[in-house]
Coordinates of C-alpha atoms in Angstrom, one line a residue:
Chain T
M1 CA -36.2 -54.0 -37.0
K2 CA -37.8 -50.6 -37.2
K3 CA -39.6 -51.3 -33.9
K4 CA -36.3 -52.2 -32.3
F5 CA -34.8 -48.9 -33.3
A6 CA -37.8 -47.0 -32.1
V7 CA -37.6 -48.7 -28.7
T8 CA -33.9 -48.0 -28.5
F9 CA -34.5 -44.3 -29.3
M10 CA -37.2 -44.1 -26.7
V11 CA -35.2 -45.8 -24.0
S12 CA -32.2 -43.6 -24.8
G13 CA -34.4 -40.6 -24.6
I14 CA -35.7 -41.6 -21.2
I15 CA -32.2 -42.2 -20.0
C16 CA -31.0 -38.8 -21.2
I17 CA -34.0 -37.1 -19.5
C18 CA -33.3 -39.1 -16.2
V19 CA -29.7 -38.0 -16.2
A20 CA -30.7 -34.4 -16.8
V21 CA -33.1 -34.6 -13.9
A22 CA -30.5 -36.3 -11.7
I23 CA -28.0 -33.5 -12.4
L24 CA -30.7 -30.9 -11.8
I25 CA -31.6 -32.5 -8.5
Y26 CA -27.9 -32.8 -7.5
N27 CA -27.2 -29.2 -8.4
N28 CA -30.2 -28.0 -6.5
A29 CA -29.2 -30.0 -3.5
E30 CA -25.7 -28.5 -3.5
S31 CA -27.1 -25.1 -3.8
K32 CA -29.6 -25.7 -1.0
K33 CA -26.9 -27.2 1.2
A34 CA -24.8 -24.0 0.7
Q35 CA -27.8 -21.9 1.4
Q36 CA -28.5 -23.6 4.7
Y37 CA -24.9 -23.5 5.7
A38 CA -24.7 -19.8 4.9
V39 CA -27.8 -19.1 7.0
T40 CA -26.3 -20.9 10.0
V41 CA -22.9 -19.2 9.6
M42 CA -24.4 -15.8 9.1
D43 CA -26.0 -15.9 12.5
S44 CA -22.7 -16.8 14.1
I45 CA -20.8 -14.1 12.1
V46 CA -23.2 -11.4 13.1
N47 CA -22.9 -12.4 16.8
V48 CA -19.1 -12.5 16.6
I49 CA -19.1 -9.1 14.9
S50 CA -21.3 -7.7 17.7
E51 CA -18.9 -9.1 20.3
N52 CA -15.9 -7.8 18.5
E53 CA -17.4 -4.3 18.4
Q54 CA -17.6 -4.3 22.1
L55 CA -14.0 -5.2 22.6
D56 CA -11.7 -2.4 23.4
Y57 CA -8.8 -3.7 21.4
E58 CA -6.2 -1.4 19.9
Q59 CA -6.4 -0.9 16.1
D60 CA -3.2 -1.6 14.2
P61 CA -3.0 1.1 11.6
F62 CA -0.2 -0.7 9.7
D63 CA -1.9 -4.1 9.7
T64 CA -3.4 -4.8 6.3
D65 CA -4.4 -8.3 7.3
M66 CA -8.1 -8.7 7.9
L67 CA -9.4 -10.0 11.2
T68 CA -10.6 -13.5 10.8
T69 CA -12.9 -15.6 13.0
E70 CA -13.1 -19.4 13.1
I71 CA -16.5 -20.8 12.8
D72 CA -17.1 -24.5 12.5
G73 CA -13.5 -25.1 11.5
Y74 CA -13.3 -22.5 8.9
E75 CA -12.0 -18.9 9.1
Y76 CA -14.2 -16.1 7.9
I77 CA -13.4 -12.5 7.1
G78 CA -16.9 -11.1 7.0
Y79 CA -20.0 -11.1 4.9
L80 CA -21.3 -9.7 1.7
L81 CA -24.6 -8.0 1.1
I82 CA -25.9 -7.2 -2.3
P83 CA -29.4 -5.7 -2.0
R84 CA -30.2 -5.8 -5.8
I85 CA -30.1 -9.6 -5.9
N86 CA -31.2 -10.0 -2.3
M87 CA -28.0 -11.8 -1.4
E88 CA -26.3 -12.0 2.0
L89 CA -23.4 -14.4 2.3
P90 CA -20.5 -15.1 4.6
V91 CA -17.0 -15.0 3.1
M92 CA -14.3 -17.4 4.1
A93 CA -10.7 -16.2 4.5
Q94 CA -9.1 -18.8 2.3
W95 CA -10.3 -20.8 -0.7
D96 CA -10.3 -24.4 -1.8
Y97 CA -12.9 -26.4 -3.6
T98 CA -14.3 -27.8 -0.4
R99 CA -14.8 -24.3 1.0
L100 CA -16.3 -23.1 -2.2
K101 CA -19.1 -25.7 -1.9
L102 CA -20.1 -24.0 1.4
S103 CA -19.4 -20.3 1.0
P104 CA -17.9 -17.6 -1.1
C105 CA -14.2 -17.4 -0.5
R106 CA -11.5 -14.7 -0.5
Y107 CA -9.4 -15.4 -3.7
Y108 CA -7.0 -12.5 -3.1
G109 CA -6.4 -9.2 -1.3
S110 CA -7.9 -7.3 1.6
V111 CA -10.4 -4.6 2.1
K112 CA -7.7 -2.7 3.9
T113 CA -5.7 -2.4 0.7
D114 CA -8.6 -2.0 -1.6
N115 CA -7.9 -5.1 -3.7
L116 CA -10.2 -7.7 -2.3
V117 CA -11.3 -10.4 -4.7
I118 CA -14.1 -12.8 -3.8
A119 CA -15.0 -15.9 -5.7
A120 CA -18.1 -18.1 -5.3
H121 CA -19.9 -20.9 -7.1
N122 CA -22.7 -20.0 -9.5
Y123 CA -25.3 -21.7 -7.2
R124 CA -28.5 -19.7 -7.2
S125 CA -27.9 -19.4 -3.4
Q126 CA -24.5 -17.9 -4.0
F127 CA -23.3 -15.9 -7.0
G128 CA -25.8 -17.4 -9.5
Y129 CA -27.4 -14.0 -10.1
L130 CA -24.2 -12.0 -10.2
G131 CA -24.7 -11.3 -13.9
N132 CA -27.9 -9.4 -13.1
L133 CA -25.9 -6.6 -11.5
T134 CA -25.5 -3.5 -13.4
E135 CA -23.4 -0.3 -13.1
G136 CA -24.2 1.6 -10.0
D137 CA -25.6 -1.3 -8.0
I138 CA -24.6 -1.3 -4.3
V139 CA -22.4 -4.0 -2.8
M140 CA -21.6 -4.0 0.9
F141 CA -18.9 -5.9 2.7
T142 CA -18.8 -6.0 6.5
D143 CA -15.6 -7.3 8.0
M144 CA -15.2 -9.1 11.3
E145 CA -14.4 -5.9 13.1
G146 CA -17.8 -4.6 12.1
K147 CA -16.6 -2.1 9.6
T148 CA -19.0 -1.9 6.6
F149 CA -17.5 -1.0 3.3
T150 CA -20.0 0.2 0.6
Y151 CA -19.1 -0.2 -3.0
E152 CA -20.7 0.6 -6.4
V153 CA -20.6 -1.7 -9.3
T154 CA -18.5 -0.1 -12.1
V155 CA -18.2 -2.9 -14.6
V156 CA -19.8 -6.3 -15.3
E157 CA -17.8 -8.4 -17.8
L158 CA -16.9 -11.9 -18.8
L159 CA -13.3 -13.0 -18.3
Q160 CA -11.5 -16.0 -19.6
P161 CA -10.3 -18.5 -16.9
T162 CA -6.7 -17.5 -17.7
D163 CA -7.3 -13.8 -17.0
T164 CA -5.8 -13.9 -13.5
G165 CA -4.0 -10.7 -14.2
K166 CA -7.3 -9.0 -14.7
V167 CA -8.4 -9.6 -11.1
K168 CA -5.3 -9.1 -9.0
D169 CA -4.3 -5.5 -8.1
T170 CA -6.2 -4.0 -10.9
G171 CA -7.1 -0.8 -9.1
D172 CA -10.6 -2.0 -8.5
D173 CA -11.5 -1.8 -4.8
L174 CA -13.5 -5.0 -4.9
I175 CA -14.0 -7.8 -7.5
L176 CA -16.5 -10.6 -7.3
Y177 CA -16.5 -13.4 -9.8
T178 CA -18.1 -16.7 -10.6
C179 CA -18.5 -19.1 -13.5
N180 CA -21.0 -18.4 -16.2
Y181 CA -23.7 -21.0 -17.0
R182 CA -21.5 -22.9 -19.4
G183 CA -18.5 -22.8 -17.0
D184 CA -16.1 -21.6 -19.7
A185 CA -15.9 -18.0 -18.6
R186 CA -16.1 -16.0 -15.4
I187 CA -18.7 -13.4 -14.8
T188 CA -16.7 -10.6 -13.1
V189 CA -18.1 -7.6 -11.2
R190 CA -15.8 -4.8 -10.6
C191 CA -16.6 -2.3 -7.8
C192 CA -15.3 0.9 -6.4
R193 CA -15.8 2.5 -3.0
A194 CA -19.1 4.3 -3.0
G195 CA -19.5 8.0 -2.3
N196 CA -17.2 9.8 0.1
Q197 CA -15.8 6.8 1.9
Chain H
M1 CA -31.5 -9.1 13.2
K2 CA -31.6 -6.0 11.0
T3 CA -32.1 -3.8 14.0
K4 CA -29.2 -5.5 15.8
R5 CA -27.0 -5.0 12.8
F6 CA -28.1 -1.4 12.5
F7 CA -27.1 -0.7 16.1
A8 CA -23.9 -2.7 15.6
S9 CA -23.0 -0.4 12.6
L10 CA -23.9 2.7 14.6
L11 CA -21.7 1.5 17.4
F12 CA -18.9 0.9 15.0
L13 CA -19.2 4.5 13.6
I14 CA -19.0 5.9 17.1
M15 CA -16.0 3.7 18.0
T16 CA -14.2 4.7 14.8
A17 CA -14.8 8.4 15.5
T18 CA -13.1 8.0 18.8
M19 CA -10.2 5.8 17.5
C20 CA -7.0 7.6 18.2
F21 CA -3.3 7.2 18.2
H22 CA -0.5 9.6 19.3
A23 CA -2.0 12.9 20.4
F24 CA -4.4 13.0 17.5
S25 CA -7.5 11.2 16.3
P26 CA -7.6 10.3 12.7
V27 CA -10.8 9.0 11.1
A28 CA -11.6 8.1 7.5
S29 CA -11.8 10.5 4.6
A30 CA -11.5 10.5 0.9
F31 CA -7.9 11.6 0.6
S32 CA -8.2 12.3 -3.1
D33 CA -6.1 15.2 -4.2
E34 CA -5.7 17.0 -0.9
T35 CA -2.3 17.7 0.6
G36 CA -1.4 18.6 4.1
S37 CA 1.4 20.2 6.1
I38 CA 3.1 19.6 9.4
S39 CA 4.2 22.6 11.4
L40 CA 6.7 22.3 14.3
T41 CA 7.3 24.8 16.9
I42 CA 10.6 24.2 18.8
T43 CA 10.3 25.5 22.3
D44 CA 12.8 25.2 25.2
S45 CA 10.9 23.5 27.9
Q46 CA 12.9 25.2 30.6
T47 CA 12.8 28.8 29.4
D48 CA 9.7 28.6 27.3
E49 CA 11.7 30.4 24.6
T50 CA 11.5 29.3 21.0
V51 CA 14.7 27.7 19.5
E52 CA 16.0 28.6 16.1
N53 CA 18.4 26.7 13.9
V54 CA 17.3 23.3 14.9
A55 CA 17.1 21.0 11.9
F56 CA 14.6 18.2 11.4
H57 CA 14.5 15.4 8.9
L58 CA 11.1 14.3 7.5
Y59 CA 10.7 10.7 6.2
H60 CA 7.5 9.7 4.4
V61 CA 7.1 6.2 5.8
A62 CA 3.5 5.3 5.0
T63 CA 0.6 6.4 2.9
A64 CA -2.8 7.0 4.5
R65 CA -5.6 5.1 2.9
K66 CA -9.4 5.1 3.3
L67 CA -10.6 2.2 5.4
G68 CA -14.4 2.2 5.1
T69 CA -15.3 4.5 7.9
G70 CA -11.8 4.5 9.3
I71 CA -8.2 5.0 8.2
T72 CA -5.3 2.8 7.7
Y73 CA -1.7 3.2 6.6
K74 CA 0.4 1.2 4.2
Y75 CA 4.2 1.4 4.4
N76 CA 5.8 3.0 1.5
D77 CA 8.5 1.0 -0.4
P78 CA 10.9 0.0 1.1
Y79 CA 9.6 0.6 4.6
D80 CA 7.4 -2.4 4.1
E81 CA 10.5 -4.5 4.6
C82 CA 11.1 -3.2 8.1
N83 CA 9.0 -6.1 9.5
M84 CA 7.6 -4.1 12.4
Q85 CA 3.9 -3.6 13.0
M86 CA 2.5 -1.3 15.6
R87 CA -0.6 -1.1 17.6
S88 CA -0.3 2.6 17.7
F89 CA 2.1 5.5 16.9
Q90 CA 2.7 5.7 20.7
N91 CA 5.0 2.8 20.7
E92 CA 8.4 4.5 21.4
H93 CA 10.3 1.8 19.4
L94 CA 8.4 2.3 16.1
P95 CA 10.1 5.6 15.2
L96 CA 13.5 4.3 16.4
H97 CA 13.1 1.1 14.4
L98 CA 12.1 3.1 11.3
L99 CA 14.9 5.6 11.9
V100 CA 17.6 2.9 11.9
F101 CA 16.0 1.3 8.9
A102 CA 16.0 4.6 7.0
V103 CA 19.5 5.7 8.0
E104 CA 21.0 2.3 7.2
R105 CA 19.5 2.4 3.7
S106 CA 20.2 6.1 3.2
L107 CA 16.5 6.7 2.4
N108 CA 15.4 10.1 1.2
Y109 CA 14.2 12.7 3.6
T110 CA 13.4 16.4 3.6
R111 CA 15.5 18.7 5.9
L112 CA 14.3 22.0 7.2
V113 CA 15.7 24.3 9.9
S114 CA 13.7 26.2 12.5
D115 CA 13.4 30.0 11.8
A116 CA 13.9 32.8 14.4
N117 CA 10.5 32.0 15.9
G118 CA 11.4 28.3 16.2
N119 CA 9.0 27.3 13.4
I120 CA 9.4 24.7 10.7
V121 CA 6.7 24.0 8.1
F122 CA 6.8 20.8 6.0
D123 CA 4.1 21.5 3.4
N124 CA 2.6 19.9 0.3
L125 CA 2.5 16.5 2.0
T126 CA 0.5 13.7 0.6
P127 CA -1.7 12.0 3.2
G128 CA 0.3 9.6 5.2
A129 CA 2.5 9.0 8.2
Y130 CA 5.7 10.9 8.6
L131 CA 8.7 10.1 10.7
I132 CA 10.3 13.3 12.1
V133 CA 13.8 13.2 13.4
P134 CA 15.9 16.0 14.7
D135 CA 19.3 16.5 13.2
Y136 CA 21.2 15.8 16.4
E137 CA 24.1 17.9 15.2
T138 CA 21.9 20.9 15.7
T139 CA 20.6 19.9 19.2
P140 CA 23.7 19.8 21.3
H141 CA 22.0 20.9 24.5
F142 CA 18.8 18.9 24.6
T143 CA 17.3 15.7 23.2
I144 CA 14.2 15.2 21.2
S145 CA 13.0 11.7 20.4
P146 CA 12.0 10.8 16.9
F147 CA 8.3 10.8 16.5
I148 CA 5.6 10.0 13.9
V149 CA 2.9 12.4 12.8
S150 CA 0.0 11.7 10.5
T151 CA -1.8 14.0 8.2
P152 CA -4.7 14.3 8.0
L153 CA -6.3 14.0 11.4
Y154 CA -9.8 14.2 12.5
D155 CA -10.9 17.1 14.8
E156 CA -13.7 15.7 16.9
V157 CA -14.7 19.2 18.1
S158 CA -15.3 20.6 14.7
G159 CA -16.1 17.3 13.1
E160 CA -13.8 18.1 10.2
W161 CA -10.6 16.7 8.7
V162 CA -7.5 18.7 9.5
F163 CA -4.8 18.4 6.9
D164 CA -2.5 21.1 8.4
I165 CA -1.1 19.6 11.6
N166 CA 0.7 21.5 14.3
A167 CA 3.0 19.6 16.5
T168 CA 5.2 20.6 19.4
P169 CA 8.2 18.3 19.6
K170 CA 8.8 17.2 23.2
I171 CA 12.2 18.2 24.5
E172 CA 12.7 15.3 26.7
Y173 CA 15.6 16.3 28.9
R174 CA 18.4 18.7 28.9
V175 CA 21.7 16.7 28.9
P176 CA 23.5 17.1 32.2
T177 CA 26.9 17.4 30.6
D178 CA 28.7 17.2 33.9
T179 CA 27.3 13.9 35.1
Q180 CA 29.7 11.1 35.7
E181 CA 27.0 8.5 36.4
M182 CA 27.1 5.3 34.4
T183 CA 24.3 2.9 33.4
Y184 CA 24.0 -0.3 31.5
I185 CA 21.6 -1.8 29.1
T186 CA 20.8 -5.5 28.4
V187 CA 19.2 -6.9 25.3
K188 CA 17.6 -10.3 25.2
K189 CA 16.3 -12.1 22.2
Q190 CA 13.1 -14.2 22.1
W191 CA 11.6 -16.2 19.4
E192 CA 7.9 -17.1 19.0
S193 CA 7.6 -19.5 16.1
K194 CA 7.1 -23.1 15.6
T195 CA 9.6 -23.4 12.8
E196 CA 13.4 -23.3 12.8
N197 CA 14.7 -19.9 13.5
P198 CA 17.7 -18.1 12.1
D199 CA 21.0 -18.8 13.7
S200 CA 21.7 -15.2 14.7
V201 CA 20.3 -11.7 14.6
T202 CA 22.0 -8.3 14.6
V203 CA 21.1 -5.7 17.2
S204 CA 22.4 -2.1 17.4
L205 CA 23.0 0.1 20.3
L206 CA 21.8 3.7 19.9
R207 CA 23.2 6.6 21.7
D208 CA 20.9 9.6 21.5
F209 CA 19.1 7.8 18.7
R210 CA 22.2 7.2 16.6
K211 CA 23.8 3.8 16.0
V212 CA 27.1 3.4 17.8
E213 CA 27.7 -0.3 18.1
T214 CA 26.4 -3.5 16.6
V215 CA 26.5 -7.0 18.1
T216 CA 25.3 -10.4 16.9
L217 CA 23.0 -12.4 19.2
S218 CA 23.0 -16.2 18.8
E219 CA 23.0 -19.3 20.9
E220 CA 26.7 -18.7 21.6
N221 CA 25.9 -15.7 23.8
N222 CA 22.6 -17.2 24.9
W223 CA 20.8 -14.7 22.7
S224 CA 21.7 -11.9 25.2
Y225 CA 24.2 -9.1 25.5
R226 CA 24.9 -6.4 28.0
W227 CA 26.6 -3.0 27.5
D228 CA 28.2 -1.6 30.6
N229 CA 29.7 1.8 31.4
L230 CA 27.2 3.8 29.4
S231 CA 27.1 7.5 30.4
K232 CA 23.9 8.8 31.7
K233 CA 24.5 11.9 29.6
Y234 CA 22.8 10.1 26.7
A235 CA 19.7 8.2 25.9
W236 CA 20.4 4.6 25.1
N237 CA 18.3 2.2 23.1
V238 CA 18.6 -1.1 21.3
I239 CA 17.1 -1.9 17.9
E240 CA 17.2 -5.1 15.9
E241 CA 18.4 -4.6 12.3
N242 CA 17.4 -6.6 9.3
V243 CA 14.5 -8.5 10.9
P244 CA 14.4 -11.9 9.1
D245 CA 11.7 -12.1 6.5
G246 CA 8.5 -13.7 7.7
Y247 CA 9.0 -12.4 11.3
I248 CA 7.4 -9.4 13.0
V249 CA 9.5 -7.7 15.6
S250 CA 8.3 -6.2 18.9
Y251 CA 10.2 -4.6 21.7
D252 CA 9.5 -4.6 25.4
T253 CA 11.6 -2.4 27.7
S254 CA 11.7 -3.0 31.4
S255 CA 14.1 -0.8 33.4
N256 CA 17.5 -1.5 31.8
T257 CA 16.5 -4.6 29.8
V258 CA 15.2 -4.6 26.3
V259 CA 13.5 -7.8 25.2
I260 CA 13.2 -8.2 21.4
T261 CA 10.8 -10.7 20.2
N262 CA 10.5 -12.0 16.7
E263 CA 7.2 -13.6 16.1
K264 CA 6.3 -15.8 13.1
P265 CA 2.6 -15.8 12.5
F266 CA 1.3 -19.3 12.2
D267 CA -2.0 -20.9 11.4
D268 CA -4.3 -21.8 14.2
E269 CA -4.2 -25.5 14.5
T270 CA -7.9 -25.8 15.2
T271 CA -8.9 -24.5 11.8
T272 CA -9.1 -26.6 8.7
K273 CA -6.2 -26.2 6.5
P274 CA -7.0 -25.3 2.9
E275 CA -6.4 -28.0 0.3
D276 CA -3.8 -27.4 -2.4
T277 CA -5.0 -24.2 -3.9
T278 CA -2.3 -23.7 -6.5
I279 CA -3.9 -23.5 -9.9
P280 CA -1.4 -21.5 -11.8
D281 CA -2.6 -19.0 -14.4
E282 CA -6.3 -19.9 -13.9
L283 CA -9.2 -18.3 -12.2
I284 CA -11.0 -20.7 -9.9
E285 CA -13.5 -23.1 -11.4
T286 CA -16.7 -21.9 -9.8
G287 CA -19.4 -23.4 -12.0
Q288 CA -21.8 -26.2 -11.4
L289 CA -22.2 -28.8 -14.2
N290 CA -25.3 -27.0 -15.6
W291 CA -24.9 -27.1 -19.3
P292 CA -25.6 -30.9 -19.7
V293 CA -29.1 -30.4 -18.3
P294 CA -30.7 -28.6 -21.3
V295 CA -28.6 -30.6 -23.7
L296 CA -29.6 -33.9 -22.2
A297 CA -33.2 -32.9 -21.7
T298 CA -33.5 -31.7 -25.3
A299 CA -31.7 -34.8 -26.7
G300 CA -33.8 -37.0 -24.5
L301 CA -37.0 -35.5 -25.7
L302 CA -35.9 -35.6 -29.3
L303 CA -34.9 -39.3 -29.1
F304 CA -38.0 -40.2 -27.2
S305 CA -40.2 -38.4 -29.7
L306 CA -38.4 -39.9 -32.6
G307 CA -38.8 -43.4 -31.2
W308 CA -42.4 -42.8 -30.4
A309 CA -43.1 -41.4 -33.8
M310 CA -41.3 -44.4 -35.5
L311 CA -43.3 -46.8 -33.4
N312 CA -46.7 -45.2 -33.8
L313 CA -46.3 -44.2 -37.5
G314 CA -45.2 -47.7 -38.2
K315 CA -48.2 -49.1 -36.4
K316 CA -50.6 -46.8 -38.4
T317 CA -49.0 -47.8 -41.7
N318 CA -49.4 -51.5 -40.8
E319 CA -53.1 -51.0 -39.7
E320 CA -53.8 -49.1 -43.0
Q321 CA -52.4 -51.9 -45.0

């Protein structure tokens, strides 16, 4: 009887460990897939931006919409660069859960109205290290017209999932957020335009 | 790649520095607490003499904002409802469209009259775009089109921002009061949208930039109207009023015909449509299922250890017995 229990415990233990390993492998695969996708898209984005910069198109001073470019069926508004955590990622113009598996997405706003909010998964290849940022760290966003906006981190905080009012039109020039490890809160990084921009 | 991006950024800086609209060249700045001014000098183009007692109205239509290394403008409330976007201040219809919008809603303006030297100074202005309109009661002998001026502007020669702007309103023509010649103007309405459009729109005829008549365009008149017997003594324009929400209006004038197009921006069909993204009152779920990993791993190790211990300790006890 005791032997039976012992074997049951051991088998259960092995199953638990196998499931943990399976989840780990799956998560790593998702993260890696997003990373590979980002690398491919980044090349296209940089090429498109270079081409856009050559165009002699008229600026629309009243247009607060951001220029978007379609790559591989999805529209992009530019790319993010965060030197502190060695992160360079494209940003999609719209969000849904399919898009989020591939790339950070615009959740709200525009760089032209200083209220852009970008959300991404907490993959290590995406915003997994967002919580490592501290006040004063530099965040750069380059739009599809080639304009680079430089920001400084002002606040890193945890928000509850229901805190939508704390990311929309808050007066912060840029907000990045992702889930924490447990998934029950959002690591939120608030940024303001750096220097004399 | 980095070198390419560096040069791309450098190129952008140069392009931004040369970006210009109207007669000026604004570039980015931190428009923190600074204020500017707009000085007008009214000069008679025929005699080169300054003109006094000409009144101008100043409407603050948009606020200038930093745009990275550039500049952008955001319509002030309620001008954001005018539904007209511009590629530049040079578009002659922008000031007319805004003027009709402002007058119809009796929006606030500042009124000043030119002094003996023909000067007017609007000062203490927050950075932005300003619509400047002559009070046509005070300009009986000449016509000046409404125009838009921005403060600040970037002076490429000095490389500095200029907040105090000097502008010389263009006296476009002296009205030949004795002319008997007549003209006409035709307005045509176009729609660019894939959805159902409104049944009608309202357009107004402007004489010397003031509304004199309004007509409704619809399928009944084939979205077109022609005004005849218009005296050439005046400048005639047509503006759409109350552009339907969701549409952006644009004007195209060719000889005596004004084509007004209302465009409804629509998604490019080649792009993937987002799934339903409506999650009310919730920030997006952006986490991987990570927490079970340490929990399951720890539980697994504990269970396995417990089972192993039970099995082996049981064995030892049996052997000892």
